[in-house]
């Protein structure tokens, strides 16, 4: 890719990355709300509405752009191998394992 050139997939990947970051912010807000002894229900409702909106948009982008591209460029046998490897890694890492890996990767950048 030449400087200044962007592919349509760059926009989608950027959007998905921003949505992941926003999801982490929502998660932090929800965690804070759960720890607040004086938390009000209206705040919880606002957090959950934001979470539902983000999740719906994120899934729509994955369904419309990401998954069709994966099916186009990766053969069925390879997808099965990736899925099995992903499931094994997820099981090995346990709860929040991928979040821990992401945090670790941020530290070593």
Short mmCIF file of C-alpha atoms in Angstrom, two decimals, residues 17-101:
data_model
loop_
_atom_site.label_atom_id
_atom_site.label_comp_id
_atom_site.label_asym_id
_atom_site.label_seq_id
_atom_site.Cartn_x
_atom_site.Cartn_y
_atom_site.Cartn_z
CA UNK A 17 -10.84 -1.30 16.86
CA UNK A 18 -12.54 1.89 18.07
CA UNK A 19 -15.60 -0.16 19.04
CA UNK A 20 -13.43 -2.56 21.05
CA UNK A 21 -11.93 0.40 22.91
CA UNK A 22 -15.41 1.83 23.51
CA UNK A 23 -16.53 -1.58 24.77
CA UNK A 24 -13.70 -1.54 27.29
CA UNK A 25 -14.85 1.90 28.46
CA UNK A 26 -18.43 0.66 28.86
CA UNK A 27 -17.15 -2.38 30.76
CA UNK A 28 -15.22 -0.06 33.10
CA UNK A 29 -18.34 2.08 33.64
CA UNK A 30 -20.40 -0.99 34.44
CA UNK A 31 -17.75 -2.29 36.84
CA UNK A 32 -17.65 1.11 38.56
CA UNK A 33 -21.45 1.13 38.79
CA UNK A 34 -21.45 -2.34 40.37
CA UNK A 35 -18.95 -1.21 43.00
CA UNK A 36 -20.88 1.99 43.84
CA UNK A 37 -22.99 1.50 46.96
CA UNK A 38 -25.18 4.50 45.99
CA UNK A 39 -25.53 3.71 42.26
CA UNK A 40 -28.83 4.62 40.69
CA UNK A 41 -30.85 2.56 38.27
CA UNK A 42 -31.01 5.28 35.60
CA UNK A 43 -27.21 5.16 35.21
CA UNK A 44 -27.33 1.37 34.82
CA UNK A 45 -30.04 1.67 32.17
CA UNK A 46 -27.94 4.23 30.25
CA UNK A 47 -24.86 1.98 30.40
CA UNK A 48 -26.82 -1.07 29.23
CA UNK A 49 -28.44 0.87 26.35
CA UNK A 50 -25.01 2.04 25.23
CA UNK A 51 -23.71 -1.54 25.46
CA UNK A 52 -26.60 -2.90 23.38
CA UNK A 53 -26.12 -0.22 20.72
CA UNK A 54 -22.37 -0.84 20.50
CA UNK A 55 -22.80 -4.60 20.39
CA UNK A 56 -25.48 -4.43 17.68
CA UNK A 57 -23.36 -2.18 15.46
CA UNK A 58 -20.24 -4.27 16.02
CA UNK A 59 -21.98 -7.54 15.15
CA UNK A 60 -23.52 -6.00 12.03
CA UNK A 61 -20.07 -4.95 10.77
CA UNK A 62 -18.61 -8.38 11.47
CA UNK A 63 -21.51 -10.12 9.72
CA UNK A 64 -21.51 -7.81 6.70
CA UNK A 65 -17.78 -7.33 6.14
CA UNK A 66 -15.43 -9.42 8.24
CA UNK A 67 -16.94 -12.90 8.13
CA UNK A 68 -17.66 -12.88 4.37
CA UNK A 69 -14.06 -11.83 3.76
CA UNK A 70 -12.77 -14.61 5.99
CA UNK A 71 -14.92 -17.14 4.15
CA UNK A 72 -13.63 -15.83 0.85
CA UNK A 73 -9.90 -15.97 1.63
CA UNK A 74 -9.59 -18.88 4.08
CA UNK A 75 -10.52 -22.41 3.09
CA UNK A 76 -12.95 -24.41 5.25
CA UNK A 77 -10.21 -26.76 6.49
CA UNK A 78 -8.09 -23.81 7.61
CA UNK A 79 -11.05 -22.16 9.35
CA UNK A 80 -11.67 -25.38 11.29
CA UNK A 81 -8.01 -25.49 12.36
CA UNK A 82 -8.16 -21.85 13.48
CA UNK A 83 -11.37 -22.45 15.38
CA UNK A 84 -9.97 -25.48 17.21
CA UNK A 85 -6.74 -23.64 18.03
CA UNK A 86 -8.70 -20.62 19.26
CA UNK A 87 -10.94 -22.79 21.46
CA UNK A 88 -7.94 -24.63 22.91
CA UNK A 89 -6.18 -21.35 23.67
CA UNK A 90 -9.33 -19.88 25.19
CA UNK A 91 -9.73 -22.93 27.43
CA UNK A 92 -6.06 -22.79 28.46
CA UNK A 93 -6.16 -19.06 29.25
CA UNK A 94 -9.38 -19.29 31.23
CA UNK A 95 -11.72 -16.46 32.09
CA UNK A 96 -10.57 -13.06 30.76
CA UNK A 97 -7.56 -14.73 29.14
CA UNK A 98 -7.70 -12.73 25.95
CA UNK A 99 -8.08 -9.48 27.88
CA UNK A 100 -4.93 -10.43 29.79
CA UNK A 101 -3.11 -11.11 26.52
#
